[in-house]
Amino acid sequence: MNCHLLGRVGALLLWFFGFWSASCGGNSTPASAPVTDEAAAVIPTVQTPVPLPEIGGFDAEVQRELREGHNAIQVAIKAGNVTGEQYGRLGMQFAAYGLIDAAEAAYLNARRLEPELFRWGYYLGVLYDESSRPEEAIDMLESALALSPGYVAGIARLGDLLVDQDRATEARRRYADALALDQTCHPCLVGLGQIALQERDFVRAVDYLEQAVTLAPWANTTRYPLAMAYRGQGDEDAAQAQLQARTDGILNTGMGRQIDRPGVYDALLEELVAVSTTGNVALEARGVLAAREGRWADAIDDFNQLVAADPENAVSRNLLAMALLTTGDRDGAKLQYEAAVRVDPTHARANLQLGILLVEEGLETEATMRFRQAVKFDPGSNLAYLNLAGALLRSGEAAEAVGVYGELLQLDPSNAPARLGRAFALIRDGRHGEAKARLQEDMQARPNELAFPHTLVRLLATSPEAGVRDGRLALELVQQVSAELQNGEVAETTAMVMAELGAFDRAVRFQELAIDLAEQAGRSDLSAQLRGMLAFYRQGQPSRRPFRDNDPVFFPAPFRPPGVFDESVP
Amino acid sequence: MTLGSMGFSRGCFGQVVAVAVVGLVGCAAGDQDVSDMGRVEEHRSETAPVGDLFVDVTAVVGLNFEHVNGMSGEFYFNEMVGAGVALFDYDNDNDLDVYVVQGHILGPDVVAGDASLDPGLQGPLTDRLFRNDLDRDGGVLGFTDVTEASGLDARGYGMGVAAGDYDNDGWVDLYLLNFGSNQLWKNNGDGTFGDVTAASGTDDPRWSVSASFVDFDADGWLDLYVGNYVNYSIANNVECFNNIRTYCGPDGFVPVPDRLFRNRGDGSFEDVTASSQIGTEYGPALGVATADLDGNGWVDIYVANDLSENRSWMNQGDGTFVNTALFNGSALNETGDAEAGMGVDAGDFDGDGDDDLFISHLVTQTNTVYVNDGDGLFQDQSVRTGLGPPSLPFTGFGTAWFDFDNDGWLDVMVVNGAVDLLPRLVQARDPYPLHQTNQLFRNLGNARFEDVSMAAGASFEPSEVSRGAAFGDIDNDGDIDVVVTNNNGPARLLLNEVGNRNRWVGLRLVGATVDRDMLGTRVAVVRSGAPPLWRRVRSDGSYASANDSRVLVGVGESVITAVRAVWPGGGEEEWTDVAVNSWSTLRQGTGREVVR
């Protein structure tokens, strides 16, 4: 069982995806307990009517399931033998499909008939919590926990509710109770850290939150309040380190935000989740949730069922393809993408991803066609433009590539890959003066990107157009670049600058350094080409070619950012 | 029938609106005595005003507007996002006119602006401009629809509006944000507007919601920040479900970059999105507010993003910005979660001289208060202030820090309306099951708030899908009124019934040589025996809307000794003869220079 869970902040998601349990480690479903006076006092004695709610908008299968559940209750009522269990199960069905009022009525009846059971009160508390009725949720959970005081997931949930209602003292006590039962109660540590932060007790906040991070280092969300606690202590370095760790750790599943907040194992919620399995909507939601939790095998299983149920649905096929691609099943993914664009030629995302797979197979013409479709049907997609332009550049259609990069830059003026791609395309197209001007703008727009000054240096040092060349400026810039970056390419660039300035001895030395580095990297092909230029330098001839025709800058790899589908990255 | 005869005339309303000009003395002789140096204690707002706090006068003032979102059952994402409203004085007659943003029918084959798709509800589906006739009707509030005469022909699928005098001609212009290309309308000063989008270079074809006119480089010309949302189109619409079909959220779409346009001062703008570094990071922007958050004298830009980190663009004073939101504590809530930022405002709610942030959020998330420590570092105090917990069942949009009871403490109003179908309303077969009631919170003066929505009167009872909210003294009676816009519903004008029971100072701050509201100016009302009340000249904030750019400062029982202005780009002046309970115009260069 994977331990990634929805926290309370993901309450809406709980509705969206049905009640997915908070789960990790721990305790099982609580047993029945004697009804205490405190608990009995709040249990209603009058049975609440449970009419069948409006279910017209649901999948037919879901409607059938709900009707059957409701009919069974009606039969039992007429027979005079309805049980709390029947009401409770019906309440779970209603709750799983977001039918709050009906679920509440059914749970209330279940609780009346089986007052000794923890679960119905607990489910009511959860229902109130997830429908933003915090005071009722607190009352109900307190009442339920009187029956089962050791149910850690319930205590933690109650603690979270109390924190949000500014009832810190009570929350602190609940968290302490939970931690006494389960030292790995992550939400308890986070909650205590949250209270300490609110009270500006930063030392204590650091203590709790560090414990939480130690317990679940993959839960990057926790690093933010920890950073705030360190900041409050005046330890800026520690704060920045936590922020950096958080940023580095963020993953995009391609299916929405990753869920990375651990909870406490909650057997009752797991039961609840298991109820909502009917219909394609539930199947899709469950698969997406599994993907966001990193349970890719489960996700693939769900998406496969979804595709089997509706083979002509491009969205389902796209989801399956994404999951397959993430797990390395490239061929399986390609089949699904092909099917997706067959049933829906306008599916931009499937066109895009299929295009990327085709590039990897060397099928540039077919890939370019897919990228054109992606741009056509999703003209706001950065990835579609970048891949189309890249495909054009690789195919030698540099002028058209310049135009496509330009279109993207109209929409996203700071886009660094587009700016760099445009520069390479302009150089490839022989428009060195224009490339120089654009690169100077690029340096202003993206001052931290070394690729722009580095590329400009090569133009300034080697352009065949005398008006473009500027050896002094090239020297100034290459010094800035080499202060930040030392590698074979920079060495080669430095050699170009030295040659342009007439310092051929130094050009030779830098070129030899570049050759050494290429050989150390096992790049004998590159080494040979560098030696060719070395001969020119030895003869006192500068370079007049910023990049070799086969330089990788003219053959950009397909743009597939980390996280399979994280289109926000470029 | 007049409003006065209906009981809407109260306090010094009659006298103030009768003169309806700025710079005059107040209506009550005793109130305007700024030399009154009687004993003053720091005011603690312990007693709430009684009676209805606001009254909905929409029907009787002629503000007849019904928003049409064009919903067709396809759950197009954009149809539930708009739309906003602007309060601005387009005809320079010293009262606030109202501009309301409209939608239209949506579909794969619908061309934006196609008037033939008018559903027949209210004539052509365009934004509407309503002239405030307060000065024409002897102080009686009433509006006339002057859209056709104004030449404003905004038929894009509207989202929001920003107001500012970009060309320094003394007439307030409008920037319209659309689902599609935006428009800049130049106020010609004769009751008409001209579309100067192309000439000004301020179009943006992407989905834009909120914007701010802000002089970020302090060169005396208003620049323009445009908040953009996500890459969504009718063509790439996808189906989303929450058990049943519902609207999608931003997660399923890629955010698109915001834009910053620098005003060249010749009627055109330069797109400096890239060179300013604004374009290097972006999320799905819905709310924009500008304020000098770190007190370095340069106005910063705060962007509320939907389910993504907020951005706090700190102005470096050299034309560039750095986003410090993560470290400064305003990017995420206290548990490290990105919330669904909708509306936003900056204001000094705790009276410590710096601007704090308030952001409205989705149901199950609290609305969030980020308290400024004075150096631009923030702490989430949503729970402690009492503003967080009551917001959990609501999805908030338009909002503002504003002192509705003029007690000197900034209160908060949030207009609400869900974005995901509300199960209970679905069960009730509600045709548009997103509606919720609005909320008003009163600042108790001790960094805590109480929810006074239930006591605010019948105007807070309607359950609607509220989106935009613009705040300003529409009847010039010395308290702040609110225009609320509802998605697929009516615009509503809520008149403040209680504010002017307390004393107030009304200020319009204009440039030395131009009659332009000096957006970004910080204003301190200096009190005897109590900390100064800091406010700022702004029209931005809220959600997709533009507020009254004048500054109305409630002062309670305080004795006022001076008013200070810190102008954009530096320079501080002081006036000691500003009247209480009156509107005054303070022109740059006419006060006593304050040297620090």
XYZ file of C-alpha atoms in Angstrom, chain B residues 61-66 84-93 95-102 122 124-133 136 142-154 161-163 171-176 185-194 483 491 546:
71
model
C -30.876 53.717 -9.238
C -31.164 52.318 -12.736
C -28.097 50.127 -12.682
C -29.749 47.537 -14.830
C -27.267 44.928 -15.900
C -27.546 41.190 -16.236
C -15.663 42.281 -13.216
C -16.681 45.877 -12.773
C -14.995 49.280 -12.637
C -15.761 52.362 -10.601
C -14.250 55.419 -12.218
C -15.209 58.972 -13.066
C -15.245 58.912 -16.846
C -16.781 62.383 -17.280
C -14.856 64.183 -14.530
C -18.001 65.301 -12.779
C -18.829 61.063 -9.036
C -18.151 57.449 -9.785
C -19.499 55.927 -12.950
C -19.830 52.191 -13.390
C -18.459 49.997 -16.147
C -19.689 46.411 -16.153
C -18.090 43.585 -18.104
C -20.204 41.220 -20.191
C -31.165 42.829 -23.050
C -26.548 43.570 -27.784
C -24.285 41.671 -25.453
C -21.567 44.184 -24.770
C -20.000 45.649 -21.700
C -22.022 48.568 -20.378
C -21.095 52.011 -19.121
C -23.457 53.621 -16.637
C -23.138 57.334 -15.964
C -23.651 58.421 -12.385
C -26.091 61.332 -12.442
C -27.305 66.228 -12.407
C -29.155 57.450 -10.337
C -27.501 55.943 -13.374
C -27.978 56.277 -17.100
C -26.720 53.705 -19.580
C -24.474 55.701 -21.909
C -22.752 52.782 -23.593
C -23.841 53.615 -27.105
C -23.043 57.294 -26.805
C -19.636 56.532 -25.336
C -18.535 54.575 -28.370
C -17.409 51.721 -26.178
C -18.077 48.622 -28.203
C -16.569 45.809 -26.231
C -11.377 45.731 -16.387
C -8.670 48.094 -15.186
C -8.937 51.866 -14.988
C -9.405 61.518 -18.288
C -9.502 57.975 -17.011
C -9.039 55.271 -19.622
C -10.068 51.624 -19.553
C -8.244 48.394 -20.240
C -10.533 45.459 -20.877
C -10.004 52.322 -24.666
C -8.818 55.921 -24.577
C -11.142 58.376 -22.924
C -11.491 61.261 -25.353
C -12.728 63.663 -22.686
C -15.977 64.354 -24.506
C -17.974 61.427 -23.272
C -16.579 59.072 -25.867
C -13.844 56.486 -25.990
C -11.626 55.299 -28.791
C -20.758 47.188 -6.666
C -24.908 43.568 -10.939
C -11.235 48.486 -10.661
